[in-house]
mmCIF file of C-alpha atoms in Angstrom:
data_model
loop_
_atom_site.group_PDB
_atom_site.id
_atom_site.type_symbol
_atom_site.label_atom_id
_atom_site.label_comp_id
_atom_site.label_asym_id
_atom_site.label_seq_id
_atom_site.Cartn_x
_atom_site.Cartn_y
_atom_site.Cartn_z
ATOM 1 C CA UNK F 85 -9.214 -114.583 -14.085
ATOM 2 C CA UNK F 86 -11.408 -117.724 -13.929
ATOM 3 C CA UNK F 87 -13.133 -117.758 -17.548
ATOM 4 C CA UNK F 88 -14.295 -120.066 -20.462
ATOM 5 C CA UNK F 89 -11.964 -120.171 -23.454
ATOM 6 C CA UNK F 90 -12.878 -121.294 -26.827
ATOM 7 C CA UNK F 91 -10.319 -121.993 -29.766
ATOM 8 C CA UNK F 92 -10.437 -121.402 -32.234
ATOM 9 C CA UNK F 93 -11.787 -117.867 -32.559
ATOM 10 C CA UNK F 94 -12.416 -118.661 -36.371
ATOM 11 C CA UNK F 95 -12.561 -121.958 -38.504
ATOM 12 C CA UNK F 96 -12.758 -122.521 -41.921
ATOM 13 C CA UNK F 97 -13.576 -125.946 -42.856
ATOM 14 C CA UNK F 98 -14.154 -127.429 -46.285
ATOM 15 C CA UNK F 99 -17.895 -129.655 -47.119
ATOM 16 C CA UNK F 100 -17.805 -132.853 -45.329
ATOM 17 C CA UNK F 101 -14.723 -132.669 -43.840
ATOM 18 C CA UNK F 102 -14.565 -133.585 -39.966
ATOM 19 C CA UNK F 103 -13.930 -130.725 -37.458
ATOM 20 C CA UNK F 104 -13.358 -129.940 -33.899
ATOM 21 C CA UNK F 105 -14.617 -126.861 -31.653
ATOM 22 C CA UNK F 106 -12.752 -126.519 -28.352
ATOM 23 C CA UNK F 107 -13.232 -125.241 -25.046
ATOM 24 C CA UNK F 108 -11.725 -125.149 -21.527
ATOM 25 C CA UNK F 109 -12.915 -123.493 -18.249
ATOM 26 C CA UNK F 110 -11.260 -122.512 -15.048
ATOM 27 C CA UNK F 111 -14.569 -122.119 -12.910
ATOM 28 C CA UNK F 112 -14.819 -125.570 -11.919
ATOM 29 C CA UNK F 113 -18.489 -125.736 -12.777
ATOM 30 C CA UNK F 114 -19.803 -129.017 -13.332
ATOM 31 C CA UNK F 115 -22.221 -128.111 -16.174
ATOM 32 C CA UNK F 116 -20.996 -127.340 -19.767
ATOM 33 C CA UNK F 117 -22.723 -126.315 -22.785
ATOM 34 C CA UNK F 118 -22.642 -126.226 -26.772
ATOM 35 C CA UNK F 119 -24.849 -123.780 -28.143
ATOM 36 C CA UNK F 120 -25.260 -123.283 -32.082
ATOM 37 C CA UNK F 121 -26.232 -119.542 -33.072
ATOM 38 C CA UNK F 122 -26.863 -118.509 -36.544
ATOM 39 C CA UNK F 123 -26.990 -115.152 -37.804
ATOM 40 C CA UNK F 124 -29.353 -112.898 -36.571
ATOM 41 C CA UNK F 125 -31.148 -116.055 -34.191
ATOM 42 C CA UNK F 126 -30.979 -117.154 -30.636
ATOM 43 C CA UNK F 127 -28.518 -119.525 -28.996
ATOM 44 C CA UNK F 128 -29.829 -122.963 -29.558
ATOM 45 C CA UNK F 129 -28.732 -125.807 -27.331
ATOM 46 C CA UNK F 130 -27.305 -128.736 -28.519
ATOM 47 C CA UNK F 131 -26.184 -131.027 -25.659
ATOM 48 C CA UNK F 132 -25.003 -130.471 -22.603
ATOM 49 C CA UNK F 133 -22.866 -132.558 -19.665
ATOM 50 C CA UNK F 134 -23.668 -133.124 -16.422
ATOM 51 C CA UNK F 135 -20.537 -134.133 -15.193
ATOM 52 C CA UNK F 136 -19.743 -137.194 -17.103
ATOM 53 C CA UNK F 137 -23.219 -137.712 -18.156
ATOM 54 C CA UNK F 138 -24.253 -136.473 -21.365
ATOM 55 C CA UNK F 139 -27.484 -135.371 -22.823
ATOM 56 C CA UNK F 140 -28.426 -134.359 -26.160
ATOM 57 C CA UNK F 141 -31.226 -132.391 -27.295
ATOM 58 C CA UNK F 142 -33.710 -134.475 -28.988
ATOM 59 C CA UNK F 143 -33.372 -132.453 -32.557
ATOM 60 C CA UNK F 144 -29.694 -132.430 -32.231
ATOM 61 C CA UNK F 145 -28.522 -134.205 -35.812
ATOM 62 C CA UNK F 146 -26.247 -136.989 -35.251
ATOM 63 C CA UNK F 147 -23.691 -135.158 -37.310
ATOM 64 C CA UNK F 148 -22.985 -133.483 -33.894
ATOM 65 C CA UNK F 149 -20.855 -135.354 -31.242
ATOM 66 C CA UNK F 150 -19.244 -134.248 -28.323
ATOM 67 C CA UNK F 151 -16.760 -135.322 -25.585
ATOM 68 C CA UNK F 152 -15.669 -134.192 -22.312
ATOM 69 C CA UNK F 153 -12.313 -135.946 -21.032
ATOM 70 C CA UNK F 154 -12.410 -134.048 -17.578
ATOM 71 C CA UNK F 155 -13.940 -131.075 -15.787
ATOM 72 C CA UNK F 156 -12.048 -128.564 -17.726
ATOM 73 C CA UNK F 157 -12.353 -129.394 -21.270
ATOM 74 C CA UNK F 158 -15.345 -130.055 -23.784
ATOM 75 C CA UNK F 159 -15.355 -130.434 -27.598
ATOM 76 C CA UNK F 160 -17.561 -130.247 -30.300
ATOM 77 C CA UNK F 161 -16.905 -132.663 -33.005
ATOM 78 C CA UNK F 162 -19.159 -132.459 -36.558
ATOM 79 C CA UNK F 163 -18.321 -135.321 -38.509
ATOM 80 C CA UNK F 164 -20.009 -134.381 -41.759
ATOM 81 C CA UNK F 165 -20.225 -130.330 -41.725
ATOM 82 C CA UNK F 166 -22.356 -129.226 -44.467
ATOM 83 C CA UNK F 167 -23.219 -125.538 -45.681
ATOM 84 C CA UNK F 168 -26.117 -125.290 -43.173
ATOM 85 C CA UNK F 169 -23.840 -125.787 -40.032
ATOM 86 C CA UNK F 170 -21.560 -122.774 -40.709
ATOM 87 C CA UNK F 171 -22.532 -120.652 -37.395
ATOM 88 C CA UNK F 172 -21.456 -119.542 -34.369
ATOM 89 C CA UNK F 173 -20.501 -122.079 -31.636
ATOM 90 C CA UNK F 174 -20.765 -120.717 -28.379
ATOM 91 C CA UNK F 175 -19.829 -123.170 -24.739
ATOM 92 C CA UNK F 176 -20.856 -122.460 -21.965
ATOM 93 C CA UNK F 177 -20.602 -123.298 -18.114
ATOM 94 C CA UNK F 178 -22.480 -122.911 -15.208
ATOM 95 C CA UNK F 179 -22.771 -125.117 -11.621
ATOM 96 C CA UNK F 180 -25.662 -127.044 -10.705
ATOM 97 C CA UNK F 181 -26.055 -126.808 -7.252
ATOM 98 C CA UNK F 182 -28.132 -130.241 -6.925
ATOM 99 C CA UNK F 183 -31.776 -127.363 -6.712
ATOM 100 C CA UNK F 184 -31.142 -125.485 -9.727
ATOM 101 C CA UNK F 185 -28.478 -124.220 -12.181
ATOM 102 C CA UNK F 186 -27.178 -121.146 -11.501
ATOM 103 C CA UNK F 187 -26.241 -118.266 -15.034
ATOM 104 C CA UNK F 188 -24.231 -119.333 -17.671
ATOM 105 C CA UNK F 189 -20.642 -118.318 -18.431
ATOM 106 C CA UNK F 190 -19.728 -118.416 -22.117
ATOM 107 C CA UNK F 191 -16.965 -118.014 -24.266
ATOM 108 C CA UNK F 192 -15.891 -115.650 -27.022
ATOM 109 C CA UNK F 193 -17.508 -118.535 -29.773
ATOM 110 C CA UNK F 194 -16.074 -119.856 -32.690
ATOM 111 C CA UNK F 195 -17.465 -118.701 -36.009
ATOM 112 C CA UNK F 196 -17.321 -121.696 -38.445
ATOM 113 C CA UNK F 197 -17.304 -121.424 -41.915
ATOM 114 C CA UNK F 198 -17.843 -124.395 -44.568
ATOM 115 C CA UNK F 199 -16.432 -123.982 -48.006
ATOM 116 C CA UNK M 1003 -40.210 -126.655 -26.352
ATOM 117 C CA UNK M 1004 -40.342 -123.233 -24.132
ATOM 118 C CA UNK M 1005 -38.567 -120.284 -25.585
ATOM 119 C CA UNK M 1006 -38.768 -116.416 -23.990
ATOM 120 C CA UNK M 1007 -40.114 -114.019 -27.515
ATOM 121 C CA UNK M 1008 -38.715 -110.806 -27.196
ATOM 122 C CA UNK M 1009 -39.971 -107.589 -28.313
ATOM 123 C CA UNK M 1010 -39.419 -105.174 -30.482
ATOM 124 C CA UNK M 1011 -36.794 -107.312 -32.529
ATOM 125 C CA UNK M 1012 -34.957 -104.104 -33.253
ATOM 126 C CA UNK M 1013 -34.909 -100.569 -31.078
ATOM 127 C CA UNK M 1014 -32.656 -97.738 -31.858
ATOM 128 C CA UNK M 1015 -32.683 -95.058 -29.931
ATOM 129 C CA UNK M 1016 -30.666 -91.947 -28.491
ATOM 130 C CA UNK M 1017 -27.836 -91.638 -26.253
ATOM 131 C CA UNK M 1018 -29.131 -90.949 -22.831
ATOM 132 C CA UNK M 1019 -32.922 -92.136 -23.575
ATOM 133 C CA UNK M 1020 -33.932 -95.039 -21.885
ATOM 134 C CA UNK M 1021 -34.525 -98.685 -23.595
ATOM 135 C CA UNK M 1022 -37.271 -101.241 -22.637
ATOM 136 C CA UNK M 1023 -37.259 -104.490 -23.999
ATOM 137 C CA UNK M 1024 -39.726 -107.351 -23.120
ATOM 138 C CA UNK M 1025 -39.828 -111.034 -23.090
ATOM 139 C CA UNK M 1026 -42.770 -113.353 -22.839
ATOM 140 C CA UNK M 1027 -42.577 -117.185 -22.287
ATOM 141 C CA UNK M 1028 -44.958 -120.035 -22.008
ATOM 142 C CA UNK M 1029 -45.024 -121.665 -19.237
ATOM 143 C CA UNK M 1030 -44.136 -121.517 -15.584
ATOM 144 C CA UNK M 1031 -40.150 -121.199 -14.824
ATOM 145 C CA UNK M 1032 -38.233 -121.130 -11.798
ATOM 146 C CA UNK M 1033 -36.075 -118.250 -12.896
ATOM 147 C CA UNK M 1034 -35.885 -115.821 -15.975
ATOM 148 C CA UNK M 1035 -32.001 -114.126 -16.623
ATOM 149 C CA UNK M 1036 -31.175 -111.462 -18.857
ATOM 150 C CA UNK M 1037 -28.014 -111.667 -21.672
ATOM 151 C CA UNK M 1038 -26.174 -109.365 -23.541
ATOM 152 C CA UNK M 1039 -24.156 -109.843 -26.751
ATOM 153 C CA UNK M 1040 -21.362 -107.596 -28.356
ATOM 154 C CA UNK M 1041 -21.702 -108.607 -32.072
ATOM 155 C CA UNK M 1042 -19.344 -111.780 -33.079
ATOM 156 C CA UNK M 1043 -18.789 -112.466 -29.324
ATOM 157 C CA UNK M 1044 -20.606 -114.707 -26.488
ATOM 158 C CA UNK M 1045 -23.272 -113.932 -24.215
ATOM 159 C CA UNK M 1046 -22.573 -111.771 -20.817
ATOM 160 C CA UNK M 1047 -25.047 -112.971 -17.913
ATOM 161 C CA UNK M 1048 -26.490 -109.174 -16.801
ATOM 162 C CA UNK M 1049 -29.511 -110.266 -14.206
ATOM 163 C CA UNK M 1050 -31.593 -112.944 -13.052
ATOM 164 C CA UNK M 1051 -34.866 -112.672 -11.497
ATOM 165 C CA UNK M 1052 -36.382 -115.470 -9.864
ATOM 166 C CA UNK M 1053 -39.982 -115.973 -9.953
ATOM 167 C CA UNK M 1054 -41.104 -115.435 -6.458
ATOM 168 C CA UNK M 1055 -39.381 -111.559 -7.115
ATOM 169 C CA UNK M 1056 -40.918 -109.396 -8.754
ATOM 170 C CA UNK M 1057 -38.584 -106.461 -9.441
ATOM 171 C CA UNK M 1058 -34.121 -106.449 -9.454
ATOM 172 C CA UNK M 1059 -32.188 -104.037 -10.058
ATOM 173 C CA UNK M 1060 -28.535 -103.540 -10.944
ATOM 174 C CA UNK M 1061 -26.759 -100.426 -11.807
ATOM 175 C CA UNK M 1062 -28.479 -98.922 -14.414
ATOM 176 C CA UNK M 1063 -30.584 -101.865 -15.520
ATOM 177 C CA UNK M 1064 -34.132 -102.715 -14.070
ATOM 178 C CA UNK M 1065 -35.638 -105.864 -14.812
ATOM 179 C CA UNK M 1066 -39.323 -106.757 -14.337
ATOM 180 C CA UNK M 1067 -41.031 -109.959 -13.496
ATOM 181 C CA UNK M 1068 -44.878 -110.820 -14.248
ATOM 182 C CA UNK M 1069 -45.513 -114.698 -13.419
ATOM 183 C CA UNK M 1070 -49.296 -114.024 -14.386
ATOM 184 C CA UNK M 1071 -48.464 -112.340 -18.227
ATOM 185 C CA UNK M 1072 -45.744 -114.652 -18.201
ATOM 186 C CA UNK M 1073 -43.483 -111.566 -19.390
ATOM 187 C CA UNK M 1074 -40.652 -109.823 -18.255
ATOM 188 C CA UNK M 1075 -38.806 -106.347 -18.893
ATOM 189 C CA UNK M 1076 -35.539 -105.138 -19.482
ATOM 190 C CA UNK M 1077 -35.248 -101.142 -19.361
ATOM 191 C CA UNK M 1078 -31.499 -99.574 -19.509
ATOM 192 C CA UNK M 1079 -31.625 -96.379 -18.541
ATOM 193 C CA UNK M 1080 -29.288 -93.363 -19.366
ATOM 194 C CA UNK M 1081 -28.043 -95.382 -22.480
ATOM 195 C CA UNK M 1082 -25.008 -94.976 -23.983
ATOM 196 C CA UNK M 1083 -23.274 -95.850 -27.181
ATOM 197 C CA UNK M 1084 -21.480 -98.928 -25.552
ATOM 198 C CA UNK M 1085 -24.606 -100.352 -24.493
ATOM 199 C CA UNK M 1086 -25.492 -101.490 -28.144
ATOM 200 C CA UNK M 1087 -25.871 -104.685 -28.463
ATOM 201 C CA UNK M 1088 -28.216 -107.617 -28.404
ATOM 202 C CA UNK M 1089 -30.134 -108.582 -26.042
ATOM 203 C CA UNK M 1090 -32.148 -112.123 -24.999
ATOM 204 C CA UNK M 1091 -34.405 -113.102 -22.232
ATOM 205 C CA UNK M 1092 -33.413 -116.681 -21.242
ATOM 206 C CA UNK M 1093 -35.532 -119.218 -19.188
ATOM 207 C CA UNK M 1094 -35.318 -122.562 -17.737
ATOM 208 C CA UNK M 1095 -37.028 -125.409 -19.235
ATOM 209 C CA UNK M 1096 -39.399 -127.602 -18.498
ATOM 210 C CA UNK M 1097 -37.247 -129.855 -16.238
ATOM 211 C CA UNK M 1098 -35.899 -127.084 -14.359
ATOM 212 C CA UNK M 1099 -32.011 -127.625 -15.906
ATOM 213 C CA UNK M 1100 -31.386 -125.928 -19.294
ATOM 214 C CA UNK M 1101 -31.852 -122.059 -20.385
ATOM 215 C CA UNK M 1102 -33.762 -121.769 -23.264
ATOM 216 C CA UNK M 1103 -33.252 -118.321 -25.183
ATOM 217 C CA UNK M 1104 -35.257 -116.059 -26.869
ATOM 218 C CA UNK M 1105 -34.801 -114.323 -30.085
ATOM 219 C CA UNK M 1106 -33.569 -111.359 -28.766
ATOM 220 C CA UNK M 1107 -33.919 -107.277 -29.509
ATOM 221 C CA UNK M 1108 -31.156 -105.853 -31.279
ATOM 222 C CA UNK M 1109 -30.334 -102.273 -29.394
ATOM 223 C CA UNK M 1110 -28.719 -99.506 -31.386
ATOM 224 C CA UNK M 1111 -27.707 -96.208 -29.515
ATOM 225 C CA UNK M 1112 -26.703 -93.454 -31.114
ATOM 226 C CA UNK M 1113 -24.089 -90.910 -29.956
#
């Protein structure tokens, strides 16, 4: 089945040491997300790709990176995580029909814990 | 920046009762879409409601559109246990591209 896959499903990271979130889709959609969630909270968007063209959300810290090799694969990179960036990380994908973006397909997450 | 507010931010209620929920945004959209979320797992698109419509339904979920409140409901009917979860109202922003979600309302039914 066509679907968004995250990995891990859990990561334990220690204070400033670099990490990387991962994700891969199958749909073929041309848009791809990286939401943050903490506990209890809504989604919150970090960046997303068009394509090859990447936009970041203006209060996005620059502790957050992200790259996108090819259609199918996105990652999250924090450089620096501190205790406040232990959350949820949630991609997601949906296809922009050149009028509007259709729903969102997410993944399963990856809960992130800093030490 | 726009964000749907949801309310209540908690409802629990009885197996076969029906749930509303409600969302209110700020300023004009072109669509409005309804999530659910298992705990400790991603979101699961259940309806979206564009705002020239002013009622959708699907199964057992009915969703509500208001352009002039600027709200939007969610009612479940005939719950059941597995439709506990949390729930968010999501809407596009100001450029017409990105969802922006609300808090959400976390739904508890009880067997």
């Amino acid at each position: 089945d066509a679907m968004v896959i995250q990995n891990p499903r859990y990561q334990v990271t220690q204070f400033g040491k670099p990490v990387t979130l991962s994700c891969s889709q199958t749909l073929n959609h041309n848009v791809m997300y990286w939401y943050q969630q903490k506990s209890s909270q809504a989604p919150k968007l970090l960046f997303h790709y068009y394509d090859k063209d990447f936009n970041n959300e203006a209060d996005t810290p620059d502790n957050f990176q992200s790259r996108r090799p090819n259609t199918s694969f996105c990652f999250l990179d924090i450089r620096s995580p501190g205790l406040g960036d232990a959350a949820m990380y949630l991609c997601a994908t949906s296809r922009d029909t050149g009028e509007a973006r259709e729903k969102l397909f997410f993944g399963s997450g990856t809960q992130l814990s800093v030490l | 920046s726009q964000q749907g507010e949801e309310d209540p931010q908690a409802l629990s209620i009885q197996e076969g009762e029906n749930a509303t929920m409600n969302c209110s945004y700020k300023t004009s959209i072109n669509n409005l879409q309804w999530y659910r979320q298992n705990s400790g797992r991603g979101l699961v698109h259940l309806i979206l409601i564009r705002s020239n419509e002013r009622e959708k339904h699907s199964g057992r979920l009915r969703v509500t559109l208001d352009t002039s409140k600027k709200s939007s409901s969610l009612l479940i009917t005939a719950s059941r246990a597995a439709d506990t979860a949390s729930y968010f109202c999501a809407t596009d922003d100001n450029y017409g591209q990105n969802f922006v979600f609300g808090p959400g309302t976390r739904l508890s039914v009880l067997p």
